[in-house]
Amino acid sequence: LTQVENNPDLAQEVVSNLYKETGYAHIIGVTGPPGSGKSTLVNGLALEFRKRDQVVAIVAVDPSSPFTGGALLGDRVRMRDLAGDPGIFIRSMASRGSLGGLASATGDVVKVLDAAGFQSILVETVGAGQAEVDIATAAHTTLVIEAPGMGDDIQTIKAGILEIADILIVNKMDRPGGDRTVKALQMMLHMGSSVQRVNHHGQQMTLDESPDTVNHGEDAWQIPLLETIAAQNQGIDEVAEKILAHKRYLQSNGGWLDKEIARCRNEIDRMLKEQFIRKMGKAVPIYERESIIEAVAKREIDPYAAVKRLYKEAFAN
Ligand SMILES: Nc1nc2c(ncn2[C@@H]2O[C@H](COP(=O)(O)OP(=O)(O)OP(=O)(O)O)[C@@H](O)[C@H]2O)c(=O)[nH]1
Ligand SMILES: [Mg+2]
């Protein structure tokens, strides 16, 4: 895993060799604002899956409070619940350790774990822009964790979470304001339900008809809103059950393949960009690239002309 993470060329070789053995794991993305309780919830979920006799892997991407070496005593205590269980594997990944891009490195690490036979792979990412969208596309089931006091009204709850969430969770329900956060999210879900999401060969499309004219169909997934107190292990069982229900839902209606197609499309697009940039980086010396960039800044050439030149040079040999 360390080599896959740090060496893009080796990662390519490894993934090519084991790709046929992948595709069995249920990949579960867990995202949300910093400190909302993602790691705590993921710990609890891992234990729930263990109770159901699964082998579980946890991948924490760029954690601000890493799984290992957490400063808080509570975190250490929870870690001890997992440590020593050979059915749970935990991996923390920091962005500095991945030359080929964090998203690619994460995808490759997940593939190795999938091939190794882990049935559930929980991937924690802090909710921030593109990383969030990447992980949602990389996962079969995406959990968005909110907590009270991080924006109790609808405007401050991050726009777009309904696009990526399969399951919404309000954690820290022991804190004041929990009910208000739940209400705000319920309202958001209600408004969102008038815009139906449909999957067409893995492409997310929306139908903008009013709810009355749209046949929602009994097989449309309703995003559940669950309440938890992860630190007291309350409500985790229900979250685990919903995750398994979502997996059964995907497997019963072709949604699993749709998710795979969407993931592969996103992954291949991203890899094409990364590979081109790496190839260009090898072909064009950095000082030359910088002088081209400077020329664009000084309006000596336009950005299209710059890209055309770099493209040509990258593929010159
Ligand atoms: N009161 C309360 N505290 C909680 C709950 N769940 C987690 N915490 C605490 O909140 C703090 C942050 O929890 P984490 O699980 O590290 O949150 P996170 O979202 O993984 O944080 P980052 O990875 O840093 O973004 C820790 O001190 C937890 O013990 C909860 O349900 N109630
Ligand atoms: Mg965390």
CSV table of C-alpha atoms and ligand atoms in Angstrom, one decimal:
chain,number,residue,atom,x,y,z
A,1,LEU,CA,0.0,0.0,0.0
A,2,THR,CA,2.8,2.4,0.8
A,3,GLN,CA,4.4,1.8,-2.6
A,4,VAL,CA,1.1,2.1,-4.4
A,5,GLU,CA,0.6,5.4,-2.5
A,6,ASN,CA,4.0,6.8,-3.2
A,7,ASN,CA,5.0,5.5,-6.6
A,8,PRO,CA,2.5,6.2,-9.5
A,9,ASP,CA,4.4,3.9,-11.9
A,10,LEU,CA,4.4,1.0,-9.5
A,11,ALA,CA,0.7,1.7,-8.7
A,12,GLN,CA,-0.1,1.3,-12.3
A,13,GLU,CA,1.6,-2.1,-12.5
A,14,VAL,CA,0.0,-3.3,-9.3
A,15,VAL,CA,-3.5,-2.2,-10.2
A,16,SER,CA,-3.2,-3.7,-13.7
A,17,ASN,CA,-2.2,-7.0,-12.1
A,18,LEU,CA,-5.0,-7.2,-9.5
A,19,TYR,CA,-7.8,-5.4,-11.2
A,20,LYS,CA,-9.6,-8.6,-12.1
A,21,GLU,CA,-9.8,-9.5,-8.4
A,22,THR,CA,-11.6,-6.3,-7.6
A,23,GLY,CA,-15.3,-5.3,-7.7
A,24,TYR,CA,-16.4,-7.3,-4.7
A,25,ALA,CA,-16.2,-4.8,-1.9
A,26,HIS,CA,-18.9,-2.4,-0.9
A,27,ILE,CA,-17.2,1.0,-0.9
A,28,ILE,CA,-18.8,3.4,1.6
A,29,GLY,CA,-17.8,7.1,1.5
A,30,VAL,CA,-18.1,9.1,4.7
A,31,THR,CA,-17.9,12.9,4.3
A,32,GLY,CA,-18.9,16.0,6.2
A,33,PRO,CA,-17.4,19.1,7.9
A,34,PRO,CA,-14.3,18.9,10.1
A,35,GLY,CA,-15.1,17.6,13.6
A,36,SER,CA,-18.6,16.5,12.8
A,37,GLY,CA,-17.8,13.0,14.1
A,38,LYS,CA,-16.9,11.1,10.9
A,39,SER,CA,-14.0,9.1,12.5
A,40,THR,CA,-16.1,8.3,15.6
A,41,LEU,CA,-19.0,7.1,13.4
A,42,VAL,CA,-16.7,5.1,11.1
A,43,ASN,CA,-15.2,3.3,14.1
A,44,GLY,CA,-18.7,2.4,15.3
A,45,LEU,CA,-19.7,1.3,11.9
A,46,ALA,CA,-16.7,-0.9,11.6
A,47,LEU,CA,-17.7,-2.7,14.8
A,48,GLU,CA,-21.3,-3.1,13.5
A,49,PHE,CA,-20.0,-4.7,10.3
A,50,ARG,CA,-17.7,-7.0,12.4
A,51,LYS,CA,-20.8,-8.1,14.3
A,52,ARG,CA,-22.2,-9.2,10.9
A,53,ASP,CA,-19.1,-11.2,10.3
A,54,GLN,CA,-17.6,-8.9,7.6
A,55,VAL,CA,-13.9,-8.1,7.3
A,56,VAL,CA,-13.7,-4.3,7.2
A,57,ALA,CA,-11.1,-1.7,6.0
A,58,ILE,CA,-11.0,1.9,6.9
A,59,VAL,CA,-9.3,4.5,4.7
A,60,ALA,CA,-9.0,8.0,6.2
A,61,VAL,CA,-8.1,10.5,3.6
A,62,ASP,CA,-6.1,13.6,4.6
A,63,PRO,CA,-7.4,13.4,8.2
A,64,SER,CA,-7.0,16.5,10.3
A,65,SER,CA,-7.3,14.3,13.3
A,66,PRO,CA,-5.7,11.1,12.2
A,67,PHE,CA,-7.0,7.7,13.3
A,68,THR,CA,-3.7,6.8,14.7
A,69,GLY,CA,-2.1,8.9,17.4
A,70,GLY,CA,-5.2,10.9,18.1
A,71,ALA,CA,-4.5,13.3,20.9
A,72,LEU,CA,-7.7,12.8,22.7
A,73,LEU,CA,-8.0,10.1,25.3
A,74,GLY,CA,-11.5,9.2,23.9
A,75,ASP,CA,-10.1,8.6,20.5
A,76,ARG,CA,-7.4,6.3,21.9
A,77,VAL,CA,-10.0,4.3,23.8
A,78,ARG,CA,-12.1,3.9,20.6
A,79,MET,CA,-9.0,2.9,18.7
A,80,ARG,CA,-8.4,0.2,21.2
A,81,ASP,CA,-11.8,-1.2,20.3
A,82,LEU,CA,-10.5,-1.8,16.8
A,83,ALA,CA,-6.9,-2.6,17.4
A,84,GLY,CA,-5.9,-6.2,17.6
A,85,ASP,CA,-8.9,-7.3,15.5
A,86,PRO,CA,-7.5,-8.9,12.4
A,87,GLY,CA,-10.9,-8.4,10.7
A,88,ILE,CA,-10.3,-4.6,10.7
A,89,PHE,CA,-7.6,-2.8,8.8
A,90,ILE,CA,-7.0,0.9,9.2
A,91,ARG,CA,-5.1,3.2,6.8
A,92,SER,CA,-4.5,6.9,7.0
A,93,MET,CA,-3.5,8.8,3.9
A,94,ALA,CA,-2.1,12.3,3.8
A,95,SER,CA,-2.0,14.3,0.6
A,96,ARG,CA,1.7,14.9,0.8
A,97,GLY,CA,2.3,11.1,0.3
A,98,SER,CA,0.7,10.9,-3.0
A,99,LEU,CA,2.6,12.1,-6.1
A,100,GLY,CA,-0.1,11.0,-8.6
A,101,GLY,CA,-2.8,13.0,-6.8
A,102,LEU,CA,-4.7,12.1,-3.7
A,103,ALA,CA,-7.8,10.9,-5.5
A,104,SER,CA,-5.9,8.4,-7.7
A,105,ALA,CA,-3.8,7.2,-4.8
A,106,THR,CA,-7.0,6.6,-2.7
A,107,GLY,CA,-8.7,4.8,-5.6
A,108,ASP,CA,-5.6,2.5,-5.9
A,109,VAL,CA,-5.4,1.8,-2.2
A,110,VAL,CA,-9.1,0.9,-2.2
A,111,LYS,CA,-8.6,-1.4,-5.1
A,112,VAL,CA,-5.8,-3.3,-3.3
A,113,LEU,CA,-8.0,-3.6,-0.2
A,114,ASP,CA,-10.9,-4.8,-2.4
A,115,ALA,CA,-8.7,-7.5,-4.0
A,116,ALA,CA,-7.4,-8.5,-0.6
A,117,GLY,CA,-11.0,-9.5,0.3
A,118,PHE,CA,-12.3,-6.7,2.5
A,119,GLN,CA,-16.1,-6.8,2.2
A,120,SER,CA,-16.7,-3.2,3.3
A,121,ILE,CA,-14.3,-0.4,2.8
A,122,LEU,CA,-15.2,2.8,4.7
A,123,VAL,CA,-13.5,5.9,3.2
A,124,GLU,CA,-13.5,9.0,5.3
A,125,THR,CA,-12.8,12.4,3.6
A,126,VAL,CA,-13.3,15.8,5.1
A,127,GLY,CA,-16.0,17.7,3.2
A,128,ALA,CA,-14.2,20.1,0.9
A,129,GLY,CA,-15.0,20.8,-2.7
A,130,GLN,CA,-13.7,18.4,-5.3
A,131,ALA,CA,-12.4,15.8,-2.9
A,132,GLU,CA,-16.0,15.4,-1.7
A,133,VAL,CA,-17.4,15.0,-5.1
A,134,ASP,CA,-14.6,12.5,-6.1
A,135,ILE,CA,-15.2,10.3,-3.1
A,136,ALA,CA,-19.0,10.4,-3.7
A,137,THR,CA,-18.3,9.2,-7.3
A,138,ALA,CA,-15.8,6.6,-6.0
A,139,ALA,CA,-18.2,5.1,-3.5
A,140,HIS,CA,-21.3,2.9,-3.9
A,141,THR,CA,-22.9,4.5,-0.8
A,142,THR,CA,-22.1,8.0,0.4
A,143,LEU,CA,-22.9,9.2,3.9
A,144,VAL,CA,-22.9,12.9,4.7
A,145,ILE,CA,-22.4,13.7,8.4
A,146,GLU,CA,-23.6,17.0,9.8
A,147,ALA,CA,-23.6,18.2,13.3
A,148,PRO,CA,-25.5,20.9,15.2
A,149,GLY,CA,-24.0,24.3,15.5
A,150,MET,CA,-22.1,24.0,12.3
A,151,GLY,CA,-24.8,26.1,10.5
A,152,ASP,CA,-28.3,25.5,11.8
A,153,ASP,CA,-30.1,27.2,9.0
A,154,ILE,CA,-30.5,26.0,5.5
A,155,GLN,CA,-28.4,28.6,3.8
A,156,THR,CA,-25.2,27.6,5.7
A,157,ILE,CA,-25.6,23.9,5.1
A,158,LYS,CA,-23.3,23.1,2.2
A,159,ALA,CA,-25.1,23.3,-1.0
A,160,GLY,CA,-24.9,20.3,-3.1
A,161,ILE,CA,-24.9,17.7,-0.3
A,162,LEU,CA,-28.1,16.2,-1.6
A,163,GLU,CA,-26.4,15.6,-4.9
A,164,ILE,CA,-23.9,13.3,-3.3
A,165,ALA,CA,-25.7,11.9,-0.2
A,166,ASP,CA,-27.3,8.5,-0.2
A,167,ILE,CA,-27.7,8.7,3.6
A,168,LEU,CA,-27.8,11.9,5.7
A,169,ILE,CA,-26.8,11.8,9.3
A,170,VAL,CA,-27.0,14.4,12.0
A,171,ASN,CA,-24.5,13.4,14.6
A,172,LYS,CA,-23.9,14.9,18.1
A,173,MET,CA,-27.6,14.9,18.8
A,174,ASP,CA,-26.6,15.2,22.5
A,175,ARG,CA,-25.6,18.8,21.7
A,176,PRO,CA,-28.0,21.8,21.8
A,177,GLY,CA,-29.5,22.7,18.4
A,178,GLY,CA,-29.7,19.1,17.1
A,179,ASP,CA,-33.4,19.3,16.4
A,180,ARG,CA,-33.0,22.6,14.4
A,181,THR,CA,-30.3,21.0,12.2
A,182,VAL,CA,-32.6,18.0,11.6
A,183,LYS,CA,-35.5,20.3,10.7
A,184,ALA,CA,-33.3,22.3,8.3
A,185,LEU,CA,-32.1,19.2,6.6
A,186,GLN,CA,-35.7,17.8,6.4
A,187,MET,CA,-36.7,20.9,4.7
A,188,MET,CA,-33.9,20.6,2.2
A,189,LEU,CA,-34.8,17.0,1.5
A,190,HIS,CA,-38.4,17.9,1.0
A,191,MET,CA,-37.4,20.6,-1.5
A,192,GLY,CA,-35.0,18.3,-3.2
A,193,SER,CA,-37.6,15.7,-3.7
A,194,SER,CA,-39.3,17.8,-6.3
A,195,VAL,CA,-36.2,17.4,-8.5
A,196,GLN,CA,-36.0,13.8,-9.2
A,197,ARG,CA,-32.6,12.2,-9.8
A,198,VAL,CA,-32.4,9.5,-12.4
A,199,ASN,CA,-29.6,7.4,-13.4
A,200,HIS,CA,-29.0,6.8,-17.1
A,201,HIS,CA,-26.0,4.6,-17.8
A,202,GLY,CA,-24.3,6.0,-14.7
A,203,GLN,CA,-24.9,9.6,-15.7
A,204,GLN,CA,-26.8,11.6,-13.1
A,205,MET,CA,-29.6,13.4,-14.8
A,206,THR,CA,-32.4,15.4,-13.2
A,207,LEU,CA,-36.0,15.6,-14.2
A,208,ASP,CA,-37.3,19.1,-13.5
A,209,GLU,CA,-41.0,18.3,-13.6
A,210,SER,CA,-43.1,19.1,-10.6
A,211,PRO,CA,-43.6,16.3,-8.2
A,212,ASP,CA,-47.2,15.7,-9.3
A,213,THR,CA,-46.2,15.0,-12.9
A,214,VAL,CA,-43.2,12.8,-12.1
A,215,ASN,CA,-43.8,9.2,-11.5
A,216,HIS,CA,-41.4,8.7,-8.6
A,217,GLY,CA,-41.6,4.9,-9.0
A,218,GLU,CA,-41.4,2.7,-6.0
A,219,ASP,CA,-37.8,1.9,-6.7
A,220,ALA,CA,-36.5,5.5,-6.2
A,221,TRP,CA,-34.1,5.7,-3.2
A,222,GLN,CA,-35.4,8.0,-0.5
A,223,ILE,CA,-32.5,9.7,1.2
A,224,PRO,CA,-32.9,8.7,4.9
A,225,LEU,CA,-32.1,11.3,7.6
A,226,LEU,CA,-30.7,9.5,10.7
A,227,GLU,CA,-29.8,10.9,14.1
A,228,THR,CA,-26.8,9.6,16.0
A,229,ILE,CA,-24.7,10.2,19.1
A,230,ALA,CA,-21.6,8.5,17.7
A,231,ALA,CA,-19.5,9.1,20.9
A,232,GLN,CA,-22.1,7.1,22.9
A,233,ASN,CA,-22.6,4.5,20.1
A,234,GLN,CA,-26.3,5.6,19.7
A,235,GLY,CA,-28.0,5.1,16.4
A,236,ILE,CA,-25.0,3.4,14.8
A,237,ASP,CA,-26.8,0.2,14.4
A,238,GLU,CA,-29.5,1.9,12.3
A,239,VAL,CA,-26.9,3.6,10.1
A,240,ALA,CA,-25.3,0.2,9.4
A,241,GLU,CA,-28.7,-1.3,8.5
A,242,LYS,CA,-29.4,1.6,6.1
A,243,ILE,CA,-26.0,1.1,4.5
A,244,LEU,CA,-26.8,-2.5,3.9
A,245,ALA,CA,-30.3,-1.6,2.7
A,246,HIS,CA,-28.7,0.8,0.2
A,247,LYS,CA,-26.4,-2.0,-1.0
A,248,ARG,CA,-29.4,-4.4,-1.5
A,249,TYR,CA,-31.2,-1.5,-3.3
A,250,LEU,CA,-28.3,-1.0,-5.7
A,251,GLN,CA,-28.0,-4.7,-6.4
A,252,SER,CA,-31.7,-5.2,-7.0
A,253,ASN,CA,-32.2,-2.6,-9.8
A,254,GLY,CA,-29.0,-2.3,-11.7
A,255,GLY,CA,-27.8,0.7,-9.7
A,256,TRP,CA,-24.6,-1.1,-8.7
A,257,LEU,CA,-23.5,-1.2,-12.3
A,258,ASP,CA,-24.6,2.4,-12.9
A,259,LYS,CA,-22.4,3.5,-9.9
A,260,GLU,CA,-19.5,1.5,-11.3
A,261,ILE,CA,-19.8,3.1,-14.7
A,262,ALA,CA,-20.0,6.6,-13.1
A,263,ARG,CA,-16.9,5.8,-11.0
A,264,CYS,CA,-14.9,4.4,-14.0
A,265,ARG,CA,-15.8,7.4,-16.1
A,266,ASN,CA,-14.7,9.8,-13.4
A,267,GLU,CA,-11.6,7.8,-12.8
A,268,ILE,CA,-10.5,7.5,-16.4
A,269,ASP,CA,-11.1,11.2,-17.0
A,270,ARG,CA,-9.0,12.0,-14.0
A,271,MET,CA,-6.2,9.6,-14.9
A,272,LEU,CA,-6.0,11.0,-18.4
A,273,LYS,CA,-5.5,14.5,-17.0
A,274,GLU,CA,-2.9,13.3,-14.5
A,275,GLN,CA,-1.0,11.2,-17.0
A,276,PHE,CA,-0.9,14.0,-19.5
A,277,ILE,CA,0.4,16.4,-16.9
A,278,ARG,CA,3.0,13.9,-15.8
A,279,LYS,CA,4.1,13.2,-19.4
A,280,MET,CA,4.3,16.9,-20.1
A,281,GLY,CA,6.3,17.4,-16.9
A,282,LYS,CA,8.8,14.9,-18.1
A,283,ALA,CA,9.0,16.2,-21.7
A,284,VAL,CA,9.1,19.9,-21.0
A,285,PRO,CA,11.7,21.3,-18.6
A,286,ILE,CA,10.2,23.3,-15.8
A,287,TYR,CA,11.9,26.6,-16.8
A,288,GLU,CA,10.4,26.3,-20.3
A,289,ARG,CA,6.9,25.6,-18.9
A,290,GLU,CA,7.3,28.6,-16.6
A,291,SER,CA,8.4,30.9,-19.4
A,292,ILE,CA,5.3,29.9,-21.4
A,293,ILE,CA,3.1,30.6,-18.4
A,294,GLU,CA,4.8,34.0,-18.0
A,295,ALA,CA,4.2,34.7,-21.7
A,296,VAL,CA,0.5,34.1,-21.2
A,297,ALA,CA,0.5,36.3,-18.1
A,298,LYS,CA,2.1,39.1,-20.2
A,299,ARG,CA,-0.4,38.6,-23.0
A,300,GLU,CA,2.4,37.7,-25.4
A,301,ILE,CA,0.6,34.5,-26.3
A,302,ASP,CA,-2.9,33.3,-25.4
A,303,PRO,CA,-3.6,30.3,-23.1
A,304,TYR,CA,-4.9,28.1,-26.0
A,305,ALA,CA,-1.7,28.6,-27.9
A,306,ALA,CA,0.3,27.8,-24.7
A,307,VAL,CA,-1.6,24.5,-24.2
A,308,LYS,CA,-1.3,23.6,-27.9
A,309,ARG,CA,2.5,24.1,-27.6
A,310,LEU,CA,2.8,22.1,-24.4
A,311,TYR,CA,0.6,19.3,-25.9
A,312,LYS,CA,2.8,19.1,-29.0
A,313,GLU,CA,6.0,19.0,-27.0
A,314,ALA,CA,4.6,16.3,-24.6
A,315,PHE,CA,3.9,14.0,-27.5
A,316,ALA,CA,6.9,15.0,-29.6
A,317,ASN,CA,8.7,11.7,-28.9
B,1,LIG,N1,-20.9,15.4,22.1
B,1,LIG,C1,-20.5,14.6,21.1
B,1,LIG,N2,-19.2,14.5,20.6
B,1,LIG,C2,-18.9,13.7,19.7
B,1,LIG,C3,-19.9,12.9,19.1
B,1,LIG,N3,-19.3,12.2,18.1
B,1,LIG,C4,-18.0,12.5,18.1
B,1,LIG,N4,-17.8,13.5,19.0
B,1,LIG,C5,-16.5,14.1,19.4
B,1,LIG,O1,-16.2,15.1,18.4
B,1,LIG,C6,-14.8,15.3,18.2
B,1,LIG,C7,-14.5,15.1,16.7
B,1,LIG,O2,-14.9,13.8,16.3
B,1,LIG,P1,-14.2,13.0,15.1
B,1,LIG,O3,-14.8,11.7,15.0
B,1,LIG,O4,-12.7,13.1,15.2
B,1,LIG,O5,-14.7,14.0,13.9
B,1,LIG,P2,-14.2,14.0,12.4
B,1,LIG,O6,-15.4,14.5,11.6
B,1,LIG,O7,-13.6,12.7,12.1
B,1,LIG,O8,-13.1,15.1,12.5
B,1,LIG,P3,-12.0,15.4,11.3
B,1,LIG,O9,-11.5,14.1,10.8
B,1,LIG,O10,-11.0,16.2,12.1
B,1,LIG,O11,-12.7,16.3,10.3
B,1,LIG,C8,-14.2,14.2,19.1
B,1,LIG,O12,-13.7,14.8,20.2
B,1,LIG,C9,-15.3,13.2,19.3
B,1,LIG,O13,-15.1,12.5,20.5
B,1,LIG,C10,-21.2,12.9,19.5
B,1,LIG,O14,-22.1,12.2,19.1
B,1,LIG,N5,-21.5,13.8,20.5
B,2,MG,MG,-11.7,12.2,11.2
